[in-house]
Amino acid sequence: MSRLIRVALVVGAACAVTAPAFAADFGMADTTYASTEAVPPGGWTFQITPYGWFTGLNGTITTNGRSVSTAVSFSDLVQDSDELIPFMGYMEAGKDRFSIFGDFFYSKVGFSAEKSKQVNPVAGLVLDAKAKASLTTTMTIAQAALAYDVIKQQGTSVAFYGGLRYWDMSSELDLKVKASVKLTNLGLKREGKYAVARSGNVDWVDPVVGLRVRQEITPHDQISILGDIGGFGVGSQFSWQVFGGYTHSWDIGRQTQLALALGYRILSVNYEQGSGTNQQALDLTLHGPLAGLSVRW
């Protein structure tokens, strides 16, 4: 199955099916409990949300058998990276106890040698302390899931959900190399003074199951807690996610609301394929605060 087809299956599922108040990944307010003036009882609800997830990264990235560990905060990325390109957003639609959501995350970042460390060093190959992007990683994560509220009463909802999470990543590792080092058997290519390892695009799809709890504080304020696990050896070996957040909404029209969500999200994955100089692996945790602004009708 081609990468484009996989993306279409995962993201397209969120666009083609409609069912009630999701906001699962980011705990956006459940429109079922919002102002009765803003949302028609028993009707369809829709939501579109651009958001910012200010991610830090911890873990190990392996490219062509060469592993580099990194531990960076979002502020580190902003200050030290010469490549920082993010794009994030989600959409949802729902009715009654069912909800479906689609979420998209794209990021391209460059890690300096000061923020990276070789796990399996080779004599004569070192991360260049003067290089701005000793390791450049591009990552796309797209998720679609269907949720059902097993409890939905008095401003409280508890839902189970299941779906698919698509991952796509590519990485480039730049190592300063001595002229005497032979790269033929190391899975590397020489480009000037650098030995370069490129993974190409590595992608997979994880099945995901999770639990979401939301509690209304007032008709316009809500707290949310979410957790899920996935992979199970189908795509990655294992992945997990937790989120906690707070949402406040405003009525801006007869059946339209504007909502602000603040929270903290952690997403972790352990993936591996190939061996030796063909090994591509990701043992990484993304974490950080997030903020989103959504329109619901």
Tab-separated table of C-alpha atoms in Angstrom:
chain	number	residue	atom	x	y	z
A	1	MET	CA	0.000	0.000	0.000
A	2	SER	CA	1.490	3.307	-1.021
A	3	ARG	CA	2.105	6.095	1.481
A	4	LEU	CA	-0.449	8.392	-0.197
A	5	ILE	CA	-3.124	5.698	-0.057
A	6	ARG	CA	-2.433	5.167	3.652
A	7	VAL	CA	-2.765	8.863	4.366
A	8	ALA	CA	-6.033	8.969	2.403
A	9	LEU	CA	-7.463	6.023	4.345
A	10	VAL	CA	-6.600	7.457	7.748
A	11	VAL	CA	-7.345	11.140	7.213
A	12	GLY	CA	-10.177	10.547	4.753
A	13	ALA	CA	-12.041	8.459	7.301
A	14	ALA	CA	-12.387	11.522	9.484
A	15	CYS	CA	-13.819	13.543	6.622
A	16	ALA	CA	-16.201	10.949	5.210
A	17	VAL	CA	-17.996	9.839	8.397
A	18	THR	CA	-19.860	12.031	10.866
A	19	ALA	CA	-21.004	11.297	14.404
A	20	PRO	CA	-21.087	13.666	18.346
A	21	ALA	CA	-18.666	15.875	19.962
A	22	PHE	CA	-15.147	14.536	19.776
A	23	ALA	CA	-12.214	16.700	20.473
A	24	ALA	CA	-10.656	13.566	21.909
A	25	ASP	CA	-6.988	14.228	21.415
A	26	PHE	CA	-7.137	17.771	22.715
A	27	GLY	CA	-10.081	17.733	25.104
A	28	MET	CA	-12.069	20.435	23.369
A	29	ALA	CA	-15.386	21.108	25.029
A	30	ASP	CA	-18.137	18.587	24.340
A	31	THR	CA	-20.790	20.545	22.490
A	32	THR	CA	-23.465	18.295	23.959
A	33	TYR	CA	-23.083	20.195	27.229
A	34	ALA	CA	-22.616	23.649	25.745
A	35	SER	CA	-25.176	26.414	25.628
A	36	THR	CA	-28.545	25.178	24.366
A	37	GLU	CA	-28.824	28.320	22.302
A	38	ALA	CA	-25.531	27.628	20.540
A	39	VAL	CA	-26.095	23.930	19.767
A	40	PRO	CA	-29.469	22.481	18.693
A	41	PRO	CA	-30.452	19.516	20.943
A	42	GLY	CA	-30.026	16.167	19.187
A	43	GLY	CA	-28.592	17.818	16.085
A	44	TRP	CA	-25.298	17.421	14.316
A	45	THR	CA	-22.274	19.257	15.715
A	46	PHE	CA	-19.157	20.194	13.763
A	47	GLN	CA	-15.807	21.541	14.845
A	48	ILE	CA	-12.657	22.780	13.095
A	49	THR	CA	-9.573	23.606	15.150
A	50	PRO	CA	-6.108	24.837	14.267
A	51	TYR	CA	-3.828	24.352	17.259
A	52	GLY	CA	-0.258	24.662	18.422
A	53	TRP	CA	1.503	21.800	20.174
A	54	PHE	CA	4.763	23.140	21.579
A	55	THR	CA	6.628	19.864	21.513
A	56	GLY	CA	9.869	18.814	23.068
A	57	LEU	CA	11.463	15.511	22.036
A	58	ASN	CA	13.267	12.802	23.970
A	59	GLY	CA	14.549	9.517	22.617
A	60	THR	CA	16.611	7.795	19.962
A	61	ILE	CA	16.397	8.003	16.171
A	62	THR	CA	18.162	5.377	14.047
A	63	THR	CA	18.998	6.069	10.398
A	64	ASN	CA	20.694	3.376	8.312
A	65	GLY	CA	21.946	1.681	11.467
A	66	ARG	CA	23.371	4.879	13.009
A	67	SER	CA	21.578	5.860	16.222
A	68	VAL	CA	21.448	9.336	17.722
A	69	SER	CA	19.801	10.212	21.038
A	70	THR	CA	18.329	13.628	21.661
A	71	ALA	CA	16.603	15.509	24.472
A	72	VAL	CA	15.309	18.942	23.527
A	73	SER	CA	12.582	21.256	24.783
A	74	PHE	CA	10.443	23.405	22.512
A	75	SER	CA	12.462	26.475	23.497
A	76	ASP	CA	15.644	24.604	22.477
A	77	LEU	CA	14.145	23.944	19.054
A	78	VAL	CA	13.146	27.571	18.592
A	79	GLN	CA	16.563	28.875	19.644
A	80	ASP	CA	18.890	26.325	18.069
A	81	SER	CA	17.164	24.856	15.033
A	82	ASP	CA	17.601	26.324	11.588
A	83	GLU	CA	14.614	24.236	10.479
A	84	LEU	CA	11.361	24.412	12.432
A	85	ILE	CA	8.258	23.909	10.287
A	86	PRO	CA	5.060	22.837	12.102
A	87	PHE	CA	1.461	22.418	10.930
A	88	MET	CA	-1.349	21.057	13.101
A	89	GLY	CA	-5.135	20.860	13.051
A	90	TYR	CA	-8.179	18.653	13.513
A	91	MET	CA	-11.835	18.374	12.608
A	92	GLU	CA	-14.801	16.556	14.119
A	93	ALA	CA	-18.483	15.946	13.576
A	94	GLY	CA	-21.015	14.181	15.750
A	95	LYS	CA	-24.475	13.288	16.878
A	96	ASP	CA	-25.918	11.672	20.007
A	97	ARG	CA	-23.437	9.321	21.716
A	98	PHE	CA	-21.139	8.786	18.741
A	99	SER	CA	-18.218	10.942	17.684
A	100	ILE	CA	-15.543	10.769	15.057
A	101	PHE	CA	-12.435	12.877	14.773
A	102	GLY	CA	-9.446	13.437	12.547
A	103	ASP	CA	-6.170	14.959	13.696
A	104	PHE	CA	-3.096	15.993	11.697
A	105	PHE	CA	0.405	16.891	12.898
A	106	TYR	CA	3.406	17.789	10.731
A	107	SER	CA	6.808	18.924	11.920
A	108	LYS	CA	10.289	19.344	10.459
A	109	VAL	CA	13.093	20.090	12.896
A	110	GLY	CA	16.880	20.172	12.838
A	111	PHE	CA	18.894	19.155	15.905
A	112	SER	CA	22.345	20.580	16.533
A	113	ALA	CA	25.200	18.408	17.788
A	114	GLU	CA	24.883	20.101	21.190
A	115	LYS	CA	21.406	18.563	21.538
A	116	SER	CA	22.301	15.149	20.066
A	117	LYS	CA	24.608	12.271	20.934
A	118	GLN	CA	25.701	9.186	18.981
A	119	VAL	CA	24.530	5.949	20.583
A	120	ASN	CA	26.694	3.635	18.423
A	121	PRO	CA	29.699	5.773	17.440
A	122	VAL	CA	32.185	4.727	14.758
A	123	ALA	CA	35.839	5.782	14.883
A	124	GLY	CA	36.376	8.799	12.664
A	125	LEU	CA	32.691	9.756	12.558
A	126	VAL	CA	31.475	12.525	14.875
A	127	LEU	CA	28.531	14.897	15.083
A	128	ASP	CA	29.790	18.289	13.940
A	129	ALA	CA	29.414	20.763	16.805
A	130	LYS	CA	29.387	23.616	14.282
A	131	ALA	CA	26.592	22.165	12.167
A	132	LYS	CA	23.135	23.608	12.809
A	133	ALA	CA	21.359	20.448	11.653
A	134	SER	CA	23.419	17.383	12.514
A	135	LEU	CA	20.108	15.511	12.568
A	136	THR	CA	17.068	16.656	10.594
A	137	THR	CA	13.777	14.827	11.129
A	138	THR	CA	10.488	15.249	9.288
A	139	MET	CA	7.436	13.679	10.913
A	140	THR	CA	3.776	13.394	9.918
A	141	ILE	CA	1.135	11.942	12.258
A	142	ALA	CA	-2.507	11.565	11.189
A	143	GLN	CA	-5.228	9.947	13.273
A	144	ALA	CA	-8.874	9.019	12.765
A	145	ALA	CA	-11.026	7.347	15.417
A	146	LEU	CA	-14.617	6.604	16.355
A	147	ALA	CA	-15.779	7.137	19.954
A	148	TYR	CA	-18.887	6.070	21.850
A	149	ASP	CA	-20.033	7.595	25.153
A	150	VAL	CA	-20.863	4.745	27.524
A	151	ILE	CA	-21.733	7.362	30.169
A	152	LYS	CA	-23.306	10.679	29.228
A	153	GLN	CA	-25.249	12.474	31.939
A	154	GLN	CA	-25.269	15.591	34.136
A	155	GLY	CA	-22.287	17.162	32.390
A	156	THR	CA	-20.156	14.011	32.577
A	157	SER	CA	-19.136	11.779	29.686
A	158	VAL	CA	-16.972	8.664	29.547
A	159	ALA	CA	-16.166	7.293	26.106
A	160	PHE	CA	-14.214	4.431	24.602
A	161	TYR	CA	-12.694	5.004	21.194
A	162	GLY	CA	-10.781	3.084	18.565
A	163	GLY	CA	-9.157	3.986	15.297
A	164	LEU	CA	-5.934	4.281	13.325
A	165	ARG	CA	-2.859	6.444	13.771
A	166	TYR	CA	-0.642	6.905	10.707
A	167	TRP	CA	3.039	7.775	11.090
A	168	ASP	CA	5.440	8.913	8.393
A	169	MET	CA	9.013	9.935	9.112
A	170	SER	CA	12.262	10.633	7.345
A	171	SER	CA	15.599	11.643	8.798
A	172	GLU	CA	19.010	12.810	7.663
A	173	LEU	CA	22.082	12.403	9.831
A	174	ASP	CA	25.190	14.498	9.106
A	175	LEU	CA	28.456	13.218	10.576
A	176	LYS	CA	31.793	14.953	10.224
A	177	VAL	CA	34.092	12.352	8.662
A	178	LYS	CA	37.847	11.957	8.387
A	179	ALA	CA	39.174	11.435	4.857
A	180	SER	CA	40.641	8.050	5.834
A	181	VAL	CA	37.305	6.536	6.875
A	182	LYS	CA	35.719	4.140	4.368
A	183	LEU	CA	31.935	4.492	4.264
A	184	THR	CA	31.049	1.628	1.906
A	185	ASN	CA	29.850	-0.762	4.616
A	186	LEU	CA	28.405	1.814	6.994
A	187	GLY	CA	25.232	2.728	5.082
A	188	LEU	CA	26.569	6.257	4.588
A	189	LYS	CA	27.408	8.535	1.672
A	190	ARG	CA	30.200	11.084	1.548
A	191	GLU	CA	29.202	14.677	0.767
A	192	GLY	CA	32.217	16.926	1.145
A	193	LYS	CA	33.482	16.682	4.719
A	194	TYR	CA	30.280	14.947	5.866
A	195	ALA	CA	29.068	11.363	5.958
A	196	VAL	CA	25.322	11.510	5.358
A	197	ALA	CA	22.716	8.875	6.258
A	198	ARG	CA	19.223	9.303	4.802
A	199	SER	CA	16.355	7.056	5.805
A	200	GLY	CA	13.970	7.922	2.998
A	201	ASN	CA	10.304	7.827	4.022
A	202	VAL	CA	9.390	5.219	6.616
A	203	ASP	CA	5.666	4.911	7.315
A	204	TRP	CA	3.287	2.647	9.177
A	205	VAL	CA	-0.256	2.489	10.609
A	206	ASP	CA	-1.018	1.694	14.256
A	207	PRO	CA	-4.382	0.464	15.551
A	208	VAL	CA	-5.353	2.548	18.599
A	209	VAL	CA	-7.787	2.052	21.504
A	210	GLY	CA	-8.429	4.595	24.223
A	211	LEU	CA	-10.557	6.066	26.991
A	212	ARG	CA	-11.716	9.678	27.311
A	213	VAL	CA	-13.308	11.356	30.359
A	214	ARG	CA	-14.813	14.856	30.261
A	215	GLN	CA	-16.407	16.804	33.099
A	216	GLU	CA	-18.379	19.999	32.693
A	217	ILE	CA	-17.637	22.637	35.357
A	218	THR	CA	-20.031	25.276	33.996
A	219	PRO	CA	-22.001	25.404	30.728
A	220	HIS	CA	-18.912	26.990	29.146
A	221	ASP	CA	-16.034	25.350	31.054
A	222	GLN	CA	-14.812	21.766	30.884
A	223	ILE	CA	-11.860	19.594	31.893
A	224	SER	CA	-10.791	16.533	29.891
A	225	ILE	CA	-8.517	13.539	30.427
A	226	LEU	CA	-7.596	11.085	27.694
A	227	GLY	CA	-5.326	8.088	27.246
A	228	ASP	CA	-4.743	5.503	24.543
A	229	ILE	CA	-2.404	2.707	23.505
A	230	GLY	CA	-1.621	1.330	20.073
A	231	GLY	CA	0.747	-0.461	17.742
A	232	PHE	CA	0.688	-3.945	19.279
A	233	GLY	CA	3.299	-5.092	16.750
A	234	VAL	CA	0.984	-4.381	13.812
A	235	GLY	CA	2.741	-1.147	12.846
A	236	SER	CA	4.996	-0.034	15.663
A	237	GLN	CA	5.957	-2.274	18.554
A	238	PHE	CA	4.002	-0.016	20.914
A	239	SER	CA	2.698	3.537	21.181
A	240	TRP	CA	0.842	5.430	23.886
A	241	GLN	CA	-0.667	8.843	24.510
A	242	VAL	CA	-2.022	10.846	27.461
A	243	PHE	CA	-3.653	14.258	27.520
A	244	GLY	CA	-5.163	16.574	30.120
A	245	GLY	CA	-6.762	19.903	29.365
A	246	TYR	CA	-9.197	22.713	30.090
A	247	THR	CA	-11.620	24.354	27.642
A	248	HIS	CA	-13.610	27.590	27.754
A	249	SER	CA	-16.207	28.476	25.120
A	250	TRP	CA	-18.137	31.593	24.066
A	251	ASP	CA	-21.398	31.910	22.151
A	252	ILE	CA	-20.725	34.064	19.084
A	253	GLY	CA	-23.958	33.357	17.232
A	254	ARG	CA	-27.295	31.630	17.541
A	255	GLN	CA	-25.754	28.218	16.841
A	256	THR	CA	-22.036	28.996	16.738
A	257	GLN	CA	-19.353	28.882	19.420
A	258	LEU	CA	-15.718	29.866	19.727
A	259	ALA	CA	-13.635	27.760	22.135
A	260	LEU	CA	-10.141	28.022	23.601
A	261	ALA	CA	-8.394	24.869	24.822
A	262	LEU	CA	-5.231	24.644	26.917
A	263	GLY	CA	-3.547	21.433	27.970
A	264	TYR	CA	-0.554	19.125	28.009
A	265	ARG	CA	-0.018	16.162	25.692
A	266	ILE	CA	2.471	13.282	25.632
A	267	LEU	CA	2.781	10.926	22.648
A	268	SER	CA	5.327	8.102	22.553
A	269	VAL	CA	6.224	5.466	19.946
A	270	ASN	CA	8.655	2.563	19.610
A	271	TYR	CA	9.141	1.464	15.985
A	272	GLU	CA	11.823	-0.584	14.252
A	273	GLN	CA	12.389	-2.161	10.856
A	274	GLY	CA	15.384	-3.710	9.117
A	275	SER	CA	18.770	-4.525	10.587
A	276	GLY	CA	22.402	-3.540	10.236
A	277	THR	CA	22.935	-0.638	7.843
A	278	ASN	CA	19.290	-0.983	6.705
A	279	GLN	CA	17.849	-0.433	10.167
A	280	GLN	CA	15.385	2.441	10.616
A	281	ALA	CA	14.041	2.928	14.134
A	282	LEU	CA	12.261	5.456	16.292
A	283	ASP	CA	12.048	5.292	20.080
A	284	LEU	CA	10.735	8.762	20.736
A	285	THR	CA	8.489	10.714	23.093
A	286	LEU	CA	6.900	13.997	22.023
A	287	HIS	CA	5.633	16.143	24.882
A	288	GLY	CA	4.589	19.678	25.641
A	289	PRO	CA	1.773	22.167	26.244
A	290	LEU	CA	-0.759	22.937	23.561
A	291	ALA	CA	-3.295	25.624	22.760
A	292	GLY	CA	-6.115	25.505	20.245
A	293	LEU	CA	-8.852	27.817	19.011
A	294	SER	CA	-11.906	26.153	17.513
A	295	VAL	CA	-15.129	27.120	15.803
A	296	ARG	CA	-18.158	24.893	16.498
A	297	TRP	CA	-21.610	24.942	14.989
